[in-house]
PDB file of C-alpha atoms and ligand atoms in Angstrom:
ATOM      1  CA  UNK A 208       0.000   0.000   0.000  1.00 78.00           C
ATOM      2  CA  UNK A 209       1.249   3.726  -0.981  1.00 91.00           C
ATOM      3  CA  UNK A 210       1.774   6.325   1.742  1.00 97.00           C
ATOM      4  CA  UNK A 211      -0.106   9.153   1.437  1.00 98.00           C
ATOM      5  CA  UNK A 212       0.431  12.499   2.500  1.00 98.00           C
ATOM      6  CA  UNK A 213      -2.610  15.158   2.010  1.00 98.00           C
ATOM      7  CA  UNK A 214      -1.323  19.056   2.220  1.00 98.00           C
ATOM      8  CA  UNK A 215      -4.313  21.413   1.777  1.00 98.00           C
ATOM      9  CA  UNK A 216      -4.862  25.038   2.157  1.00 97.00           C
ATOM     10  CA  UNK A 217      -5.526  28.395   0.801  1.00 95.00           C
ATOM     11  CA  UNK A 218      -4.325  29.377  -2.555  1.00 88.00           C
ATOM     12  CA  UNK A 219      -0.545  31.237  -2.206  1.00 88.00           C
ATOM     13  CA  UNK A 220       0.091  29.539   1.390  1.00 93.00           C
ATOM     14  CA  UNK A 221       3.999  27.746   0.087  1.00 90.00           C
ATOM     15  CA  UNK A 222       1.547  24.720  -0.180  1.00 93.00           C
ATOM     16  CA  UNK A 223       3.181  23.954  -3.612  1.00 92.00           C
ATOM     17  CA  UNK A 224       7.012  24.734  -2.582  1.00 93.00           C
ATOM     18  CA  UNK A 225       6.190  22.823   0.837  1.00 96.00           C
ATOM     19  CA  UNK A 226       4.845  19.631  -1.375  1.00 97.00           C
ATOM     20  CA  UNK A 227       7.409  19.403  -3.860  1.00 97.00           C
ATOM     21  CA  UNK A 228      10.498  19.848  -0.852  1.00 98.00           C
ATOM     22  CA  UNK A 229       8.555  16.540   0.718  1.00 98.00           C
ATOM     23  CA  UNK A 230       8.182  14.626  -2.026  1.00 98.00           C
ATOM     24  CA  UNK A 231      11.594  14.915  -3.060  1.00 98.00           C
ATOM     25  CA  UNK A 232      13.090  14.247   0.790  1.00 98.00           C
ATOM     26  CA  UNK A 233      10.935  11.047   1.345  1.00 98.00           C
ATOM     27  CA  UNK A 234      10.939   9.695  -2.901  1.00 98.00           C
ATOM     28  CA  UNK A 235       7.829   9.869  -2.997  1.00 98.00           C
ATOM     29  CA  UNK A 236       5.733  11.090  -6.469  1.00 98.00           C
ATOM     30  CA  UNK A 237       3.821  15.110  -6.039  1.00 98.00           C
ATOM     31  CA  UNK A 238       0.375  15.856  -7.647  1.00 98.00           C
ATOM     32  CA  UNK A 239      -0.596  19.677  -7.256  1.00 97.00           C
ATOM     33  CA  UNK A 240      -4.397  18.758  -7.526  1.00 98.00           C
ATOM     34  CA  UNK A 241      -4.475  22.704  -8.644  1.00 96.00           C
ATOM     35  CA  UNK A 242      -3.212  21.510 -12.065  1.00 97.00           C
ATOM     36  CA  UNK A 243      -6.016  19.506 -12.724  1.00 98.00           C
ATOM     37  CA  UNK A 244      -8.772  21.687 -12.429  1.00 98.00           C
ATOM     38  CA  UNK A 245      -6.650  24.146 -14.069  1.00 97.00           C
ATOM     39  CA  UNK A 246      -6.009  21.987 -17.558  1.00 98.00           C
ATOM     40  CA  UNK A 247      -9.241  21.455 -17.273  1.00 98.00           C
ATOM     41  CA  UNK A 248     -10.069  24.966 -17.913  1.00 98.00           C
ATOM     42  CA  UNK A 249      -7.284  25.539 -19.995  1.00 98.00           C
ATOM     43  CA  UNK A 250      -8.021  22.787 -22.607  1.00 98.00           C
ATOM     44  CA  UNK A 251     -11.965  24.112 -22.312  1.00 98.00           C
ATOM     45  CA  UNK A 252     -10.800  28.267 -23.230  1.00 97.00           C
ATOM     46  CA  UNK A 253      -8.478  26.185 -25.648  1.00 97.00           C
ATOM     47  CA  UNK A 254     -11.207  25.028 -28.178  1.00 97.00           C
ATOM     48  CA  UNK A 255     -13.323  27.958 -27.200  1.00 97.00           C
ATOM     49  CA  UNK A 256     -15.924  25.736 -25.098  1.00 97.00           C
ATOM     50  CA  UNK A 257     -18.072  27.245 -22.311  1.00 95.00           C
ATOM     51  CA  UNK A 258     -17.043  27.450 -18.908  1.00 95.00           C
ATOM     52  CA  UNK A 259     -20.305  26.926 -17.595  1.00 95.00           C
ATOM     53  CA  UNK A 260     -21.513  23.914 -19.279  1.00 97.00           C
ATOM     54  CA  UNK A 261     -21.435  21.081 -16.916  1.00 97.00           C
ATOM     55  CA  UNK A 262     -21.590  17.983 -19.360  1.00 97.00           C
ATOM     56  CA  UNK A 263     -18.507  19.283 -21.179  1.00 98.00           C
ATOM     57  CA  UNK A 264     -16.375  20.234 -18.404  1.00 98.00           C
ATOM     58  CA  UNK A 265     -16.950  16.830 -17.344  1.00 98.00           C
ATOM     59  CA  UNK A 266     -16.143  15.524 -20.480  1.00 98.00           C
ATOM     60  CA  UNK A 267     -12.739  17.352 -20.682  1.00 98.00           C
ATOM     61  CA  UNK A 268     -11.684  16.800 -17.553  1.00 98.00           C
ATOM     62  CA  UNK A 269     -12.215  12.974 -17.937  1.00 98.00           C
ATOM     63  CA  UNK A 270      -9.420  13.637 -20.855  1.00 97.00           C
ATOM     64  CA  UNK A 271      -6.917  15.525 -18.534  1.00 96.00           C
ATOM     65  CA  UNK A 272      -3.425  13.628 -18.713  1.00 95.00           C
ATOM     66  CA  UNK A 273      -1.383  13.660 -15.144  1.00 94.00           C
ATOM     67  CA  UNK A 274       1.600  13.203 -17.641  1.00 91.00           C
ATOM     68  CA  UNK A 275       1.193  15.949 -18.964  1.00 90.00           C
ATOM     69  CA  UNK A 276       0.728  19.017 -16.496  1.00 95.00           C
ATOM     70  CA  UNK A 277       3.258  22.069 -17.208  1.00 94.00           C
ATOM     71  CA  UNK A 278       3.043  24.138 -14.186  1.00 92.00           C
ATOM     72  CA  UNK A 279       4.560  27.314 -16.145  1.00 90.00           C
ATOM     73  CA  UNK A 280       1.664  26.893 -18.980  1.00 94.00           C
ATOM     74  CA  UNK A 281      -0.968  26.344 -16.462  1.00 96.00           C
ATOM     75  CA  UNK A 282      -0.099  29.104 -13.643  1.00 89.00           C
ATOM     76  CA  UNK A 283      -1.466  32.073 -15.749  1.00 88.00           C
ATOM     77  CA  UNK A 284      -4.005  34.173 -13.664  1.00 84.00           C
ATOM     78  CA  UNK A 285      -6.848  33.480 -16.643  1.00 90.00           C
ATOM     79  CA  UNK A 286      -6.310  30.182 -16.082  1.00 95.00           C
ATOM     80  CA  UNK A 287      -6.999  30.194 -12.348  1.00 90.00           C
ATOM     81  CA  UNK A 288      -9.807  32.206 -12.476  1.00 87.00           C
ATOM     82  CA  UNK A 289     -11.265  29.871 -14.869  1.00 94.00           C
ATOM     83  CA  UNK A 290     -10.037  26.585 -12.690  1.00 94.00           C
ATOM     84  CA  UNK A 291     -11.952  28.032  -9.863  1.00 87.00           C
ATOM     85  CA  UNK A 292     -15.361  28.255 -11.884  1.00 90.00           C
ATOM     86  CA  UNK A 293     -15.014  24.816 -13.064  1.00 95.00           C
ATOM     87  CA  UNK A 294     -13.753  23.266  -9.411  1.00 94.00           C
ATOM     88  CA  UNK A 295     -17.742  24.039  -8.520  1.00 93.00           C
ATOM     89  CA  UNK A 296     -19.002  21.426 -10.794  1.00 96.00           C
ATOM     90  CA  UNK A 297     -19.442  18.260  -9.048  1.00 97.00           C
ATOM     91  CA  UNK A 298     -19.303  16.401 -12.033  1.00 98.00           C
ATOM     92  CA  UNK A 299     -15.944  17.869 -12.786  1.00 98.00           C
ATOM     93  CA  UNK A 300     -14.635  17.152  -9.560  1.00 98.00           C
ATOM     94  CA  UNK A 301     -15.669  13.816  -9.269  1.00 98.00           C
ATOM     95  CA  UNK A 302     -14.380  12.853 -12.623  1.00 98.00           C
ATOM     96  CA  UNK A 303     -10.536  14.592 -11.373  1.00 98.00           C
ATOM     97  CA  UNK A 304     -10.884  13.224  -7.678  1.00 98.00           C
ATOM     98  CA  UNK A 305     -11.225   9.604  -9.440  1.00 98.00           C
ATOM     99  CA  UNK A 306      -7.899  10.708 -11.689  1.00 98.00           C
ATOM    100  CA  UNK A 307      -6.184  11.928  -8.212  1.00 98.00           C
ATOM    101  CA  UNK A 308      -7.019   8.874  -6.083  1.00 98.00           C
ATOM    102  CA  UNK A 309      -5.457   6.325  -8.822  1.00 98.00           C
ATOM    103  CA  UNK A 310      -2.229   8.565  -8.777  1.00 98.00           C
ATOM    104  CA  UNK A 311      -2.107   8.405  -4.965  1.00 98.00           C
ATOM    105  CA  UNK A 312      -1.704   4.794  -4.730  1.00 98.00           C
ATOM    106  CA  UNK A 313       1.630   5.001  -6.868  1.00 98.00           C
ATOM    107  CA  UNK A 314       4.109   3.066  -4.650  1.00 97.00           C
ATOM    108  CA  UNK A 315       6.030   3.870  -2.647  1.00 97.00           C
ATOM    109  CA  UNK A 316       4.214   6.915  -1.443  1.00 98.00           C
ATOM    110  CA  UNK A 317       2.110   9.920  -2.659  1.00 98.00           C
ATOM    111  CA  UNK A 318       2.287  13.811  -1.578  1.00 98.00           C
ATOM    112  CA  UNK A 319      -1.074  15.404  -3.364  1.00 98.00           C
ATOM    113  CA  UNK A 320      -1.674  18.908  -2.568  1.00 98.00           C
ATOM    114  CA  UNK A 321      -5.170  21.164  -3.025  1.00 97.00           C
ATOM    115  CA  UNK A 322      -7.944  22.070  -0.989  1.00 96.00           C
ATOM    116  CA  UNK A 323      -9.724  18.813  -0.105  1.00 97.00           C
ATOM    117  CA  UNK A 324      -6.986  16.015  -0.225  1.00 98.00           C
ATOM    118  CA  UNK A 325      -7.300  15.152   3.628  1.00 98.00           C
ATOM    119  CA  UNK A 326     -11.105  15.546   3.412  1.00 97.00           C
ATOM    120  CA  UNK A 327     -12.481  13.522   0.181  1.00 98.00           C
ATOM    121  CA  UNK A 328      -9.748  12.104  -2.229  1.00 98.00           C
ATOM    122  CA  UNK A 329      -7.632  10.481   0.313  1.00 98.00           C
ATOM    123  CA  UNK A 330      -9.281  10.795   3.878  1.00 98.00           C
ATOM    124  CA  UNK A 331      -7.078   7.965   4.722  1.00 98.00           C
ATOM    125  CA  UNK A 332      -3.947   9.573   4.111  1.00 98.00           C
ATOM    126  CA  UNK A 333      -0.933   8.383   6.887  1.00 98.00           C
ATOM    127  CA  UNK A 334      -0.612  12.324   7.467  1.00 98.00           C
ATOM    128  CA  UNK A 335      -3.061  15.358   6.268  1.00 98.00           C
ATOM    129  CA  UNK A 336      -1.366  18.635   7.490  1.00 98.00           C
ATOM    130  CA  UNK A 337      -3.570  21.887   6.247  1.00 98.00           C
ATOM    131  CA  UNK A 338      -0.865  25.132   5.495  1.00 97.00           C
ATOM    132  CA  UNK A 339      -2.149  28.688   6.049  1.00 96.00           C
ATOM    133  CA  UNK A 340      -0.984  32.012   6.451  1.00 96.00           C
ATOM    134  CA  UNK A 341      -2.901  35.448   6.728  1.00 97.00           C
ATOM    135  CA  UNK A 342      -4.229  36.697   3.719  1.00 97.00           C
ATOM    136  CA  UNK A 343      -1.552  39.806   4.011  1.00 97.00           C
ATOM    137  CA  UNK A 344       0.954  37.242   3.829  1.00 96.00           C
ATOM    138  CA  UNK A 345      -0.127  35.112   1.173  1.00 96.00           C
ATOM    139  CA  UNK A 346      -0.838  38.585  -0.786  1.00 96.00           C
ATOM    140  CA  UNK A 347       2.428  39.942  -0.354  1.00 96.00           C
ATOM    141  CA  UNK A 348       4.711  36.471  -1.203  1.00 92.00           C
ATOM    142  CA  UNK A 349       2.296  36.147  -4.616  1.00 90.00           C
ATOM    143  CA  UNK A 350       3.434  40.025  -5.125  1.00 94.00           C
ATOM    144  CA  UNK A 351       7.280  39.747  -3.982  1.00 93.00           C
ATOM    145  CA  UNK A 352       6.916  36.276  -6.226  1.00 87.00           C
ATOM    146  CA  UNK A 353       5.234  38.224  -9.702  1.00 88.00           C
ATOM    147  CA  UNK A 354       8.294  41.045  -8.827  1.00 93.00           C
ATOM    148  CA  UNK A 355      10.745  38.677  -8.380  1.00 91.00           C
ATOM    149  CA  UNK A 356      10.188  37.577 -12.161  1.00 88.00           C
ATOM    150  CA  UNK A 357      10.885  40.980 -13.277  1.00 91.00           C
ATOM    151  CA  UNK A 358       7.004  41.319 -14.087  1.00 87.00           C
ATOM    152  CA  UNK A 359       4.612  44.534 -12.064  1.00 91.00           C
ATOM    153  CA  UNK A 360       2.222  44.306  -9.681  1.00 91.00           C
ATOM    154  CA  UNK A 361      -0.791  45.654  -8.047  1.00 95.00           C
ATOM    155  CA  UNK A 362      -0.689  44.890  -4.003  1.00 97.00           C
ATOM    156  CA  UNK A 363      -4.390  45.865  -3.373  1.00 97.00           C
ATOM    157  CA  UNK A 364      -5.147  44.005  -6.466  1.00 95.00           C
ATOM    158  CA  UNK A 365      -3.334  40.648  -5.571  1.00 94.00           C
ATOM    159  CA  UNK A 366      -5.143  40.906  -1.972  1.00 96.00           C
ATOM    160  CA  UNK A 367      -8.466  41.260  -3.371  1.00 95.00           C
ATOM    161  CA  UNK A 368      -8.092  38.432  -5.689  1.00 91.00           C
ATOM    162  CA  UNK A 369      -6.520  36.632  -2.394  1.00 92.00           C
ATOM    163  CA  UNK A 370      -9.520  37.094  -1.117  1.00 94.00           C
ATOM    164  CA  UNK A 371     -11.953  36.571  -3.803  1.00 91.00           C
ATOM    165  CA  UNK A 372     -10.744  33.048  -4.618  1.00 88.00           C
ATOM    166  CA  UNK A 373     -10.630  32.286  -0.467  1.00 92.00           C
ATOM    167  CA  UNK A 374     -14.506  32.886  -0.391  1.00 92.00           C
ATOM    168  CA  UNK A 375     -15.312  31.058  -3.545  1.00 89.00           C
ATOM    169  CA  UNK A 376     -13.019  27.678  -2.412  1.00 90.00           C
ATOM    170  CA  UNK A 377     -14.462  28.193   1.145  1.00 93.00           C
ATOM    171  CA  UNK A 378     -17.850  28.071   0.293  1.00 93.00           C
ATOM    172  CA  UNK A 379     -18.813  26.501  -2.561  1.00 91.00           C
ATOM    173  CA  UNK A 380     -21.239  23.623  -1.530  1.00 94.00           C
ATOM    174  CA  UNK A 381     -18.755  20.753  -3.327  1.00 94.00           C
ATOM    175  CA  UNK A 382     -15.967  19.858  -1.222  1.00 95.00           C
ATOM    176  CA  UNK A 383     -15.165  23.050   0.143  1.00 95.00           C
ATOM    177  CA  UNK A 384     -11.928  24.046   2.211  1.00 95.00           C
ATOM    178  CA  UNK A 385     -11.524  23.349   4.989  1.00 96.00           C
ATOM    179  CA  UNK A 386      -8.953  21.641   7.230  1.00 97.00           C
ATOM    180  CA  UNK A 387      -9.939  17.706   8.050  1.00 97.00           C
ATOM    181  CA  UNK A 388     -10.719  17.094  11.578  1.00 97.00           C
ATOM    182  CA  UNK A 389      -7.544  14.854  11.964  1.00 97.00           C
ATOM    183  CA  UNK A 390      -5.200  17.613  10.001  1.00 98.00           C
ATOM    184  CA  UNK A 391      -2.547  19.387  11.867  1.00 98.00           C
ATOM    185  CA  UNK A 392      -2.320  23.149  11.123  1.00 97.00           C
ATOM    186  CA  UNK A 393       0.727  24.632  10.059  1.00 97.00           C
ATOM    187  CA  UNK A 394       0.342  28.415   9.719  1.00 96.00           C
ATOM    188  CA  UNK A 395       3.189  30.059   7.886  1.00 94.00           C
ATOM    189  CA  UNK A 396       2.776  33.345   8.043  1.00 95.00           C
ATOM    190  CA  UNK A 397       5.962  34.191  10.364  1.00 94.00           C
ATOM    191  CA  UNK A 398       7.777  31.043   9.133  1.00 93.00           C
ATOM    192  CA  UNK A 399      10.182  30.122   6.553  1.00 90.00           C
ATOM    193  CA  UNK A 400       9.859  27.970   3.924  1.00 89.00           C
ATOM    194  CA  UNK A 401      12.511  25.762   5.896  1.00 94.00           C
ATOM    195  CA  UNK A 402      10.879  26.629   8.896  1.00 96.00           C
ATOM    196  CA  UNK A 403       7.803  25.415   7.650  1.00 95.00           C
ATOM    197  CA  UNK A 404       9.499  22.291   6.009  1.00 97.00           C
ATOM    198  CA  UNK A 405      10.960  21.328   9.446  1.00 97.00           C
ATOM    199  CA  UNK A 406       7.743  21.406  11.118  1.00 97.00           C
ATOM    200  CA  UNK A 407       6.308  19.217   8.285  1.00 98.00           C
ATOM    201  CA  UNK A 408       8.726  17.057   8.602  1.00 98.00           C
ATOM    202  CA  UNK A 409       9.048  16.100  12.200  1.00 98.00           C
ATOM    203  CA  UNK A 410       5.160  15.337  11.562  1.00 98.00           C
ATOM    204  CA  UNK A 411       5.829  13.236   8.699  1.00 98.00           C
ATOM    205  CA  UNK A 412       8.491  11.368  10.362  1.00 98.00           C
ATOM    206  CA  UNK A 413       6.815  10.551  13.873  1.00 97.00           C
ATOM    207  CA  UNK A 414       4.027   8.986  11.399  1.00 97.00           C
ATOM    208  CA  UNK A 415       6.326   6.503   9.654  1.00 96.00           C
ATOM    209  CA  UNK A 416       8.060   5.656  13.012  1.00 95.00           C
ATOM    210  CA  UNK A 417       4.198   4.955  14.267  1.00 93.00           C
ATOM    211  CA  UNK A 418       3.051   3.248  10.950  1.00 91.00           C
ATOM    212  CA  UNK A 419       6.351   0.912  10.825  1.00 90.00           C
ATOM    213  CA  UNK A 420       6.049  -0.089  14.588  1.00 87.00           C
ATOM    214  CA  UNK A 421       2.688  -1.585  14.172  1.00 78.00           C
TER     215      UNK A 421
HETATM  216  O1   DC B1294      -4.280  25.864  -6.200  1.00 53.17           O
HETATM  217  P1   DC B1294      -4.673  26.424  -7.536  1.00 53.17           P
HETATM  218  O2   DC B1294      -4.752  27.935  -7.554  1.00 53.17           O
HETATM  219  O3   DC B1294      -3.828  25.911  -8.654  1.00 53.17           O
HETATM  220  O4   DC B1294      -6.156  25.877  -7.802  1.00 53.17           O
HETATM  221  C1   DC B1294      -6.904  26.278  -8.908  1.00 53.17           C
HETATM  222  C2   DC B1294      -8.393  26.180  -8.583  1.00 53.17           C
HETATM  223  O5   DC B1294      -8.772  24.812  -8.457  1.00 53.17           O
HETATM  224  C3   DC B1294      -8.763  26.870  -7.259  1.00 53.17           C
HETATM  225  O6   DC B1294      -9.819  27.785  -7.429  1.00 53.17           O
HETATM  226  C4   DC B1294      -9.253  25.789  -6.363  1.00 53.17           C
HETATM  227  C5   DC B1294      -9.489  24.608  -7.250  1.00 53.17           C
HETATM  228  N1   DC B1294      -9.032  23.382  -6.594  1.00 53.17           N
HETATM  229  C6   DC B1294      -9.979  22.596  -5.994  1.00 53.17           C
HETATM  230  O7   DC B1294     -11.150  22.950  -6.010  1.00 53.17           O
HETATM  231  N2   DC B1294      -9.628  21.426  -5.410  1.00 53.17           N
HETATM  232  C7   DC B1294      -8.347  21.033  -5.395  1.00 53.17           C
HETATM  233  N3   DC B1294      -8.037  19.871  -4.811  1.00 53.17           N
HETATM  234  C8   DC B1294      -7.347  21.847  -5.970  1.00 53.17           C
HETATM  235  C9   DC B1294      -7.722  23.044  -6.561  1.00 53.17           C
END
């Protein structure tokens, strides 16, 4: 059986830098969940489909291919917005969670990160931690991030949005956010990445040491 470990959280928590640093220190394979929803909606503004047709979002996100997610491709803010609309459909999500699940059971383990990994696709995940930070944080490392890149940026903007897409993943009736009752909360928003990495990890690790003493 594959270990699993569910990260969820807002969007622009270090969920995706956390996942990835995990993955990579315990061998295991990383699916940012994100991507899904978002080639979804890509491949649908692609061939000029509507976004609010249930039947073919279903249809094209039956079609997504795990191979072939480019995070650079699929990270444009369009994109998002349009990922969000879509990740209301329950049709849509149940075709993706099916997708997710069968990637979770690659051996030897799994990281999957999103907003309901811990509390639908894998509730029986050997560790679910939930990331947060305030929305000031999270809209100021998105900012500092789009800067970094050499592009420009609109603070106010970037929080609004922050706080836009927090509302619409918090309460849409489908899965929404939230952390799972057995998660442990790691809020970020006066750590480091590494800081936040070595708190994941002593977590992690005291959860093998239980699982392999049984
Ligand atoms: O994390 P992200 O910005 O790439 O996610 C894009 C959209 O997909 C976001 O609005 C939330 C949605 N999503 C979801 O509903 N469930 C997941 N497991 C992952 C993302």
């Amino acid at each position: 059986m594959s270990t699993v470990i569910a990260i969820d959280g807002p969007a622009a928590a270090g969920k995706g830098t956390l996942s990835r640093k995990i993955a990579e220190t315990y061998g295991f394979h990383h699916l940012d969940t994100g991507l899904t929803y978002r080639a979804t909606a890509k491949a649908l503004l692609d061939a000029g489909l509507p976004l609010d047709d249930e039947a073919v979002a279903e249809k094209v996100a039956r079609e997504v291919d795990l191979g072939g997610l480019d995070r650079d491709v699929l990270s444009r803010h369009e994109i998002g917005e349009a990922a969000s609309k879509i990740a209301v459909m329950s049709p849509v999500r149940k075709a993706l969670v099916e997708a997710q699940r069968a990637f979770s059971q690659r051996s030897p383990g799994t990281v999957l990160d999103g907003r309901d990994i811990g509390t639908v696709v894998c509730p029986d995940a050997l560790v679910k931690l939930y990331v947060t930070a305030s929305p000031e944080v999270r809209a100021r490392r998105r900012y500092d991030e789009v800067v970094g890149r050499g592009g420009s940026a609109d603070y106010a903007a970037i929080f609004q949005d922050v706080k836009a897409r927090d509302a619409r993943d918090m309460g849409r009736a489908d899965s929404p956010l939230r952390p799972a009752d057995d998660a442990h909360l790691l809020d970020t928003s006066e750590m480091s990445i590494e800081a936040a990495f070595q708190a994941a990890k002593s977590i992690i690790d005291a959860a093998l040491s239980r699982n392999a003493s049984k």
